Amino acid sequence: KAGVTQTPRYLIKTRGQQVTLSCSPISGHRSVSWYQQTPGQGLQFLFEYFSETQRNKGNFPGRFSGRQFSNSRSEMNVSTLELGDSALYLCASSLLGANTGELFFGEGSRLTVL
Amino acid sequence: AQSVTQLDSQVPVFEEAPVELRCNYSSSVSVYLFWYVQYPNQGLQLLLKYLSGSTLVKGINGFEAEFNKSQTSFHLRKPSVHISDTAEYFCAVSDQASGGSYIPTFGRGTSLIVHP
C-alpha cells in the first residue's frame, strides 16, 4: 500500500507570492490533516479535512487555507507569503474507523521564503 | 486544550546504553498517547501507541513506553540503543475535538543523539 505522498518536496518562493501544496493520502483514508513544523514552534496543527469538509482548524491566519477533493486528495494554499512561513509542511492521513488520532505522515514539503 | 511537555530537548547517549525520553501531558481525562520518530528530511513515523489496556506498550525497533495516569506521563524507553536510533522523537496526545475527530497535540521533540 502506498504511503502518503506530498508534492513538491522542496520549493523556494519570495515574499508576497502564494504557494499550493498537494497531498495524496493512503488509499482508503478519508481524513487528511496538515501541520506546520518549524524549529521554533515545533509541530503546529493547521487544519483537518474529512469528506471534503474542514472539520477542525488550528490557530493560523486566513492566509492559510485548504481543501479536500472527492478522492480524498488535499491541497493547502498559503497566500501573501511571509518570511516566517518558511517551514516543513506535513500532511497526514488517518483511517476514520480507527479514529484515535493516529496519523500516517508524508515526507513533507519544505518551503523556503526569501 | 492539551499541552505536552517533553522535558529534554536533547539526550546524548553512548551506543548500547539504555535511554529514557520523558513526556508529560496536561489532562487527566481519557486520551490516546503516541510516540513518533522523525529521521532527517523525513516525515514522522509511528513508534508506538497507547489506546487502552496494559499500561506497558511495546513498539517497533525495540522501544517501549509506560502510561502512568496518576502522573500523566508516557515515557519512552529502550534498553540498548544503536547508532541508527539517532533521530528526533515526538510525544503526542490526542483527545476529542469537534466533529468526532481526535486531533493530536505534539510535544516540542527530543533529539536523541547516539555516540559510538
PDB file of C-alpha atoms in Angstrom:
ATOM      1  CA  LYS A   1       0.000   0.000   0.000  1.00  0.00           C
ATOM      2  CA  ALA A   2       1.461   3.351  -0.995  1.00  0.00           C
ATOM      3  CA  GLY A   3       2.071   5.855   1.782  1.00  0.00           C
ATOM      4  CA  VAL A   4       1.110   9.488   1.992  1.00  0.00           C
ATOM      5  CA  THR A   5       2.542  11.398  -0.951  1.00  0.00           C
ATOM      6  CA  GLN A   6       3.324  15.088  -0.821  1.00  0.00           C
ATOM      7  CA  THR A   7       4.377  17.289  -3.704  1.00  0.00           C
ATOM      8  CA  PRO A   8       6.524  19.193  -4.218  1.00  0.00           C
ATOM      9  CA  ARG A   9       9.172  18.082  -1.739  1.00  0.00           C
ATOM     10  CA  TYR A  10      11.109  21.337  -1.896  1.00  0.00           C
ATOM     11  CA  LEU A  11      10.245  24.783  -3.120  1.00  0.00           C
ATOM     12  CA  ILE A  12      11.530  28.324  -2.878  1.00  0.00           C
ATOM     13  CA  LYS A  13       9.281  31.360  -3.069  1.00  0.00           C
ATOM     14  CA  THR A  14       9.659  35.071  -2.432  1.00  0.00           C
ATOM     15  CA  ARG A  15       7.686  37.229  -0.054  1.00  0.00           C
ATOM     16  CA  GLY A  16       4.245  38.150  -1.324  1.00  0.00           C
ATOM     17  CA  GLN A  17       3.882  35.132  -3.582  1.00  0.00           C
ATOM     18  CA  GLN A  18       1.468  32.309  -2.979  1.00  0.00           C
ATOM     19  CA  VAL A  19       2.042  28.577  -2.868  1.00  0.00           C
ATOM     20  CA  THR A  20      -0.058  25.443  -3.241  1.00  0.00           C
ATOM     21  CA  LEU A  21       0.990  22.140  -1.706  1.00  0.00           C
ATOM     22  CA  SER A  22      -0.542  18.810  -2.573  1.00  0.00           C
ATOM     23  CA  CYS A  23      -1.170  15.673  -0.558  1.00  0.00           C
ATOM     24  CA  SER A  24      -2.424  12.232  -1.591  1.00  0.00           C
ATOM     25  CA  PRO A  25      -3.475  10.153   1.426  1.00  0.00           C
ATOM     26  CA  ILE A  26      -3.147   6.425   1.879  1.00  0.00           C
ATOM     27  CA  SER A  27      -5.788   4.619  -0.124  1.00  0.00           C
ATOM     28  CA  GLY A  28      -8.941   4.270   1.987  1.00  0.00           C
ATOM     29  CA  HIS A  29      -8.014   7.049   4.392  1.00  0.00           C
ATOM     30  CA  ARG A  30     -10.630   9.783   4.334  1.00  0.00           C
ATOM     31  CA  SER A  31      -9.225  12.217   6.885  1.00  0.00           C
ATOM     32  CA  VAL A  32      -6.334  14.492   5.977  1.00  0.00           C
ATOM     33  CA  SER A  33      -4.563  16.810   8.404  1.00  0.00           C
ATOM     34  CA  TRP A  34      -1.910  19.429   7.799  1.00  0.00           C
ATOM     35  CA  TYR A  35       0.829  20.514  10.202  1.00  0.00           C
ATOM     36  CA  GLN A  36       3.478  23.197  10.048  1.00  0.00           C
ATOM     37  CA  GLN A  37       6.849  22.255  11.538  1.00  0.00           C
ATOM     38  CA  THR A  38       9.432  24.883  12.437  1.00  0.00           C
ATOM     39  CA  PRO A  39      12.445  24.756  14.763  1.00  0.00           C
ATOM     40  CA  GLY A  40      10.974  27.479  16.934  1.00  0.00           C
ATOM     41  CA  GLN A  41       7.359  26.350  17.249  1.00  0.00           C
ATOM     42  CA  GLY A  42       7.571  22.607  16.665  1.00  0.00           C
ATOM     43  CA  LEU A  43       4.578  20.898  15.093  1.00  0.00           C
ATOM     44  CA  GLN A  44       1.511  23.074  14.877  1.00  0.00           C
ATOM     45  CA  PHE A  45      -1.878  21.913  13.645  1.00  0.00           C
ATOM     46  CA  LEU A  46      -3.214  23.774  10.622  1.00  0.00           C
ATOM     47  CA  PHE A  47      -6.457  22.021   9.681  1.00  0.00           C
ATOM     48  CA  GLU A  48      -8.200  18.708   9.199  1.00  0.00           C
ATOM     49  CA  TYR A  49     -10.453  17.673   6.354  1.00  0.00           C
ATOM     50  CA  PHE A  50     -12.923  14.844   6.057  1.00  0.00           C
ATOM     51  CA  SER A  51     -15.302  14.215   3.156  1.00  0.00           C
ATOM     52  CA  GLU A  52     -14.346  17.498   1.525  1.00  0.00           C
ATOM     53  CA  THR A  53     -15.257  19.444   4.689  1.00  0.00           C
ATOM     54  CA  GLN A  54     -12.951  21.223   7.067  1.00  0.00           C
ATOM     55  CA  ARG A  55     -13.712  19.700  10.459  1.00  0.00           C
ATOM     56  CA  ASN A  56     -11.099  21.412  12.591  1.00  0.00           C
ATOM     57  CA  LYS A  57      -8.835  24.390  12.229  1.00  0.00           C
ATOM     58  CA  GLY A  58      -5.759  25.491  14.124  1.00  0.00           C
ATOM     59  CA  ASN A  59      -4.768  28.988  15.104  1.00  0.00           C
ATOM     60  CA  PHE A  60      -3.373  30.284  11.823  1.00  0.00           C
ATOM     61  CA  PRO A  61      -4.284  33.417   9.867  1.00  0.00           C
ATOM     62  CA  GLY A  62      -6.678  33.340   6.944  1.00  0.00           C
ATOM     63  CA  ARG A  63      -3.754  33.342   4.510  1.00  0.00           C
ATOM     64  CA  PHE A  64      -3.583  29.621   5.182  1.00  0.00           C
ATOM     65  CA  SER A  65      -6.360  27.675   3.519  1.00  0.00           C
ATOM     66  CA  GLY A  66      -7.005  24.198   2.286  1.00  0.00           C
ATOM     67  CA  ARG A  67      -9.438  21.961   0.568  1.00  0.00           C
ATOM     68  CA  GLN A  68     -10.130  18.305   0.003  1.00  0.00           C
ATOM     69  CA  PHE A  69     -11.370  16.671  -3.158  1.00  0.00           C
ATOM     70  CA  SER A  70     -13.814  13.814  -3.602  1.00  0.00           C
ATOM     71  CA  ASN A  71     -10.934  11.329  -3.960  1.00  0.00           C
ATOM     72  CA  SER A  72      -9.623  12.492  -0.525  1.00  0.00           C
ATOM     73  CA  ARG A  73      -6.616  14.242  -2.031  1.00  0.00           C
ATOM     74  CA  SER A  74      -5.954  17.546  -0.344  1.00  0.00           C
ATOM     75  CA  GLU A  75      -4.265  20.824  -1.118  1.00  0.00           C
ATOM     76  CA  MET A  76      -3.219  23.660   1.090  1.00  0.00           C
ATOM     77  CA  ASN A  77      -2.572  27.183  -0.040  1.00  0.00           C
ATOM     78  CA  VAL A  78      -0.630  29.990   1.555  1.00  0.00           C
ATOM     79  CA  SER A  79      -1.151  33.436   0.102  1.00  0.00           C
ATOM     80  CA  THR A  80       0.965  36.563   0.523  1.00  0.00           C
ATOM     81  CA  LEU A  81       3.926  34.622   1.808  1.00  0.00           C
ATOM     82  CA  GLU A  82       5.978  35.953   4.694  1.00  0.00           C
ATOM     83  CA  LEU A  83       9.500  35.017   5.744  1.00  0.00           C
ATOM     84  CA  GLY A  84       8.049  33.308   8.817  1.00  0.00           C
ATOM     85  CA  ASP A  85       6.128  30.876   6.630  1.00  0.00           C
ATOM     86  CA  SER A  86       9.372  29.058   5.872  1.00  0.00           C
ATOM     87  CA  ALA A  87       8.758  25.609   7.302  1.00  0.00           C
ATOM     88  CA  LEU A  88       8.254  21.945   6.660  1.00  0.00           C
ATOM     89  CA  TYR A  89       4.586  21.355   5.879  1.00  0.00           C
ATOM     90  CA  LEU A  90       3.462  17.882   6.792  1.00  0.00           C
ATOM     91  CA  CYS A  91       0.362  16.157   5.586  1.00  0.00           C
ATOM     92  CA  ALA A  92      -1.039  13.178   7.451  1.00  0.00           C
ATOM     93  CA  SER A  93      -3.921  10.861   6.799  1.00  0.00           C
ATOM     94  CA  SER A  94      -5.915   8.672   9.128  1.00  0.00           C
ATOM     95  CA  LEU A  95      -8.349   5.822   8.936  1.00  0.00           C
ATOM     96  CA  LEU A  96     -11.700   7.035  10.161  1.00  0.00           C
ATOM     97  CA  GLY A  97     -12.627   3.651  11.514  1.00  0.00           C
ATOM     98  CA  ALA A  98      -9.722   3.828  13.948  1.00  0.00           C
ATOM     99  CA  ASN A  99     -10.386   7.375  14.955  1.00  0.00           C
ATOM    100  CA  THR A 100      -7.876   7.819  17.738  1.00  0.00           C
ATOM    101  CA  GLY A 101      -5.637  10.495  16.335  1.00  0.00           C
ATOM    102  CA  GLU A 102      -3.117   8.025  14.953  1.00  0.00           C
ATOM    103  CA  LEU A 103      -1.647   9.696  11.908  1.00  0.00           C
ATOM    104  CA  PHE A 104       0.303   8.487   8.907  1.00  0.00           C
ATOM    105  CA  PHE A 105       2.633  11.208   7.699  1.00  0.00           C
ATOM    106  CA  GLY A 106       4.078  12.090   4.351  1.00  0.00           C
ATOM    107  CA  GLU A 107       7.663  13.223   3.982  1.00  0.00           C
ATOM    108  CA  GLY A 108       6.655  16.850   3.868  1.00  0.00           C
ATOM    109  CA  SER A 109       7.048  19.839   1.604  1.00  0.00           C
ATOM    110  CA  ARG A 110       9.890  22.108   2.639  1.00  0.00           C
ATOM    111  CA  LEU A 111       9.044  25.715   1.830  1.00  0.00           C
ATOM    112  CA  THR A 112      11.677  28.422   1.880  1.00  0.00           C
ATOM    113  CA  VAL A 113      10.507  32.024   1.606  1.00  0.00           C
ATOM    114  CA  LEU A 114      13.143  34.554   0.559  1.00  0.00           C
TER     115      LEU A 114
ATOM    116  CA  ALA B   1      -6.601  22.168  25.137  1.00  0.00           C
ATOM    117  CA  GLN B   2      -3.924  19.620  25.760  1.00  0.00           C
ATOM    118  CA  SER B   3      -0.318  20.540  26.354  1.00  0.00           C
ATOM    119  CA  VAL B   4       2.544  18.097  26.003  1.00  0.00           C
ATOM    120  CA  THR B   5       5.899  18.595  27.666  1.00  0.00           C
ATOM    121  CA  GLN B   6       8.986  16.755  26.587  1.00  0.00           C
ATOM    122  CA  LEU B   7      11.353  17.520  29.403  1.00  0.00           C
ATOM    123  CA  ASP B   8      14.609  17.099  27.482  1.00  0.00           C
ATOM    124  CA  SER B   9      15.305  18.853  24.206  1.00  0.00           C
ATOM    125  CA  GLN B  10      18.412  16.763  23.636  1.00  0.00           C
ATOM    126  CA  VAL B  11      19.572  13.436  25.036  1.00  0.00           C
ATOM    127  CA  PRO B  12      23.111  12.257  24.238  1.00  0.00           C
ATOM    128  CA  VAL B  13      23.876   8.623  24.961  1.00  0.00           C
ATOM    129  CA  PHE B  14      26.501   6.058  24.056  1.00  0.00           C
ATOM    130  CA  GLU B  15      25.705   3.110  21.832  1.00  0.00           C
ATOM    131  CA  GLU B  16      24.321   0.058  23.684  1.00  0.00           C
ATOM    132  CA  ALA B  17      23.374   2.161  26.720  1.00  0.00           C
ATOM    133  CA  PRO B  18      19.758   2.403  27.900  1.00  0.00           C
ATOM    134  CA  VAL B  19      17.754   5.547  27.285  1.00  0.00           C
ATOM    135  CA  GLU B  20      14.563   7.148  28.574  1.00  0.00           C
ATOM    136  CA  LEU B  21      12.821  10.051  26.857  1.00  0.00           C
ATOM    137  CA  ARG B  22      10.310  11.776  29.103  1.00  0.00           C
ATOM    138  CA  CYS B  23       6.854  13.031  28.229  1.00  0.00           C
ATOM    139  CA  ASN B  24       4.178  14.606  30.415  1.00  0.00           C
ATOM    140  CA  TYR B  25       0.773  15.851  29.336  1.00  0.00           C
ATOM    141  CA  SER B  26      -1.725  18.184  30.905  1.00  0.00           C
ATOM    142  CA  SER B  27      -5.070  16.431  31.001  1.00  0.00           C
ATOM    143  CA  SER B  28      -6.165  13.503  33.098  1.00  0.00           C
ATOM    144  CA  VAL B  29      -9.279  12.768  31.055  1.00  0.00           C
ATOM    145  CA  SER B  30      -9.267   9.869  28.659  1.00  0.00           C
ATOM    146  CA  VAL B  31      -6.668  10.420  25.993  1.00  0.00           C
ATOM    147  CA  TYR B  32      -4.743   8.473  23.429  1.00  0.00           C
ATOM    148  CA  LEU B  33      -0.948   8.633  23.556  1.00  0.00           C
ATOM    149  CA  PHE B  34       1.668   8.234  20.848  1.00  0.00           C
ATOM    150  CA  TRP B  35       5.379   8.370  20.221  1.00  0.00           C
ATOM    151  CA  TYR B  36       6.628   9.232  16.740  1.00  0.00           C
ATOM    152  CA  VAL B  37      10.151   9.281  15.325  1.00  0.00           C
ATOM    153  CA  GLN B  38      11.444  11.612  12.641  1.00  0.00           C
ATOM    154  CA  TYR B  39      14.662  10.972  10.735  1.00  0.00           C
ATOM    155  CA  PRO B  40      16.349  13.869   8.882  1.00  0.00           C
ATOM    156  CA  ASN B  41      14.395  15.135   5.893  1.00  0.00           C
ATOM    157  CA  GLN B  42      11.563  12.723   6.500  1.00  0.00           C
ATOM    158  CA  GLY B  43       8.073  12.771   7.934  1.00  0.00           C
ATOM    159  CA  LEU B  44       7.037  11.288  11.247  1.00  0.00           C
ATOM    160  CA  GLN B  45       6.703   7.553  11.730  1.00  0.00           C
ATOM    161  CA  LEU B  46       4.662   5.935  14.491  1.00  0.00           C
ATOM    162  CA  LEU B  47       6.792   4.112  17.090  1.00  0.00           C
ATOM    163  CA  LEU B  48       4.038   3.022  19.442  1.00  0.00           C
ATOM    164  CA  LYS B  49       0.645   3.978  20.810  1.00  0.00           C
ATOM    165  CA  TYR B  50      -1.429   3.613  23.947  1.00  0.00           C
ATOM    166  CA  LEU B  51      -5.166   3.385  23.384  1.00  0.00           C
ATOM    167  CA  SER B  52      -6.316   1.283  26.351  1.00  0.00           C
ATOM    168  CA  GLY B  53      -5.443  -1.823  28.317  1.00  0.00           C
ATOM    169  CA  SER B  54      -1.955  -2.675  29.533  1.00  0.00           C
ATOM    170  CA  THR B  55      -0.008   0.371  30.588  1.00  0.00           C
ATOM    171  CA  LEU B  56       3.224  -1.022  29.141  1.00  0.00           C
ATOM    172  CA  VAL B  57       3.232  -0.662  25.395  1.00  0.00           C
ATOM    173  CA  LYS B  58       5.770  -2.178  23.043  1.00  0.00           C
ATOM    174  CA  GLY B  59       6.582  -0.644  19.694  1.00  0.00           C
ATOM    175  CA  ILE B  60       8.906  -1.010  16.759  1.00  0.00           C
ATOM    176  CA  ASN B  61      12.707  -1.057  16.884  1.00  0.00           C
ATOM    177  CA  GLY B  62      12.772  -2.327  20.483  1.00  0.00           C
ATOM    178  CA  PHE B  63      11.138   0.741  22.033  1.00  0.00           C
ATOM    179  CA  GLU B  64       8.543   0.592  24.781  1.00  0.00           C
ATOM    180  CA  ALA B  65       6.609   3.148  26.807  1.00  0.00           C
ATOM    181  CA  GLU B  66       4.701   3.139  30.059  1.00  0.00           C
ATOM    182  CA  PHE B  67       1.469   5.015  30.593  1.00  0.00           C
ATOM    183  CA  ASN B  68       1.105   6.446  34.097  1.00  0.00           C
ATOM    184  CA  LYS B  69      -2.307   8.004  34.552  1.00  0.00           C
ATOM    185  CA  SER B  70      -1.711   9.433  38.026  1.00  0.00           C
ATOM    186  CA  GLN B  71       1.464  11.187  36.901  1.00  0.00           C
ATOM    187  CA  THR B  72       0.083  11.993  33.413  1.00  0.00           C
ATOM    188  CA  SER B  73       3.270  10.661  31.895  1.00  0.00           C
ATOM    189  CA  PHE B  74       4.164   8.475  28.935  1.00  0.00           C
ATOM    190  CA  HIS B  75       7.927   7.950  28.991  1.00  0.00           C
ATOM    191  CA  LEU B  76       9.703   6.163  26.147  1.00  0.00           C
ATOM    192  CA  ARG B  77      12.472   3.655  26.866  1.00  0.00           C
ATOM    193  CA  LYS B  78      14.910   1.423  25.081  1.00  0.00           C
ATOM    194  CA  PRO B  79      17.272  -0.920  26.930  1.00  0.00           C
ATOM    195  CA  SER B  80      20.110  -0.698  24.396  1.00  0.00           C
ATOM    196  CA  VAL B  81      20.339   1.970  21.700  1.00  0.00           C
ATOM    197  CA  HIS B  82      22.007   1.814  18.299  1.00  0.00           C
ATOM    198  CA  ILE B  83      23.601   4.498  16.178  1.00  0.00           C
ATOM    199  CA  SER B  84      20.618   4.209  13.846  1.00  0.00           C
ATOM    200  CA  ASP B  85      18.306   5.392  16.652  1.00  0.00           C
ATOM    201  CA  THR B  86      19.708   8.897  16.276  1.00  0.00           C
ATOM    202  CA  ALA B  87      16.639  10.938  15.381  1.00  0.00           C
ATOM    203  CA  GLU B  88      14.020  13.350  16.707  1.00  0.00           C
ATOM    204  CA  TYR B  89      11.318  11.815  18.901  1.00  0.00           C
ATOM    205  CA  PHE B  90       7.896  13.334  19.413  1.00  0.00           C
ATOM    206  CA  CYS B  91       5.328  12.567  22.062  1.00  0.00           C
ATOM    207  CA  ALA B  92       1.709  13.247  21.090  1.00  0.00           C
ATOM    208  CA  VAL B  93      -1.581  13.230  22.967  1.00  0.00           C
ATOM    209  CA  SER B  94      -4.991  13.293  21.358  1.00  0.00           C
ATOM    210  CA  ASP B  95      -8.414  13.935  22.779  1.00  0.00           C
ATOM    211  CA  GLN B  96     -11.709  14.551  21.118  1.00  0.00           C
ATOM    212  CA  ALA B  97     -12.145  17.690  19.068  1.00  0.00           C
ATOM    213  CA  SER B  98     -15.216  18.839  17.160  1.00  0.00           C
ATOM    214  CA  GLY B  99     -16.865  16.638  14.584  1.00  0.00           C
ATOM    215  CA  GLY B 100     -15.760  13.490  16.371  1.00  0.00           C
ATOM    216  CA  SER B 101     -12.132  13.911  15.369  1.00  0.00           C
ATOM    217  CA  TYR B 102      -9.184  13.256  17.606  1.00  0.00           C
ATOM    218  CA  ILE B 103      -6.541  15.888  16.954  1.00  0.00           C
ATOM    219  CA  PRO B 104      -3.117  15.096  18.392  1.00  0.00           C
ATOM    220  CA  THR B 105      -1.071  17.761  20.124  1.00  0.00           C
ATOM    221  CA  PHE B 106       2.657  17.251  19.798  1.00  0.00           C
ATOM    222  CA  GLY B 107       5.481  17.953  22.184  1.00  0.00           C
ATOM    223  CA  ARG B 108       8.450  20.020  21.045  1.00  0.00           C
ATOM    224  CA  GLY B 109      10.526  16.925  20.410  1.00  0.00           C
ATOM    225  CA  THR B 110      13.615  15.322  21.920  1.00  0.00           C
ATOM    226  CA  SER B 111      16.718  14.900  19.851  1.00  0.00           C
ATOM    227  CA  LEU B 112      18.319  11.543  20.650  1.00  0.00           C
ATOM    228  CA  ILE B 113      21.998  11.515  19.752  1.00  0.00           C
ATOM    229  CA  VAL B 114      23.718   8.154  19.955  1.00  0.00           C
ATOM    230  CA  HIS B 115      27.519   8.258  20.101  1.00  0.00           C
ATOM    231  CA  PRO B 116      29.757   5.294  19.147  1.00  0.00           C
TER     232      PRO B 116
END
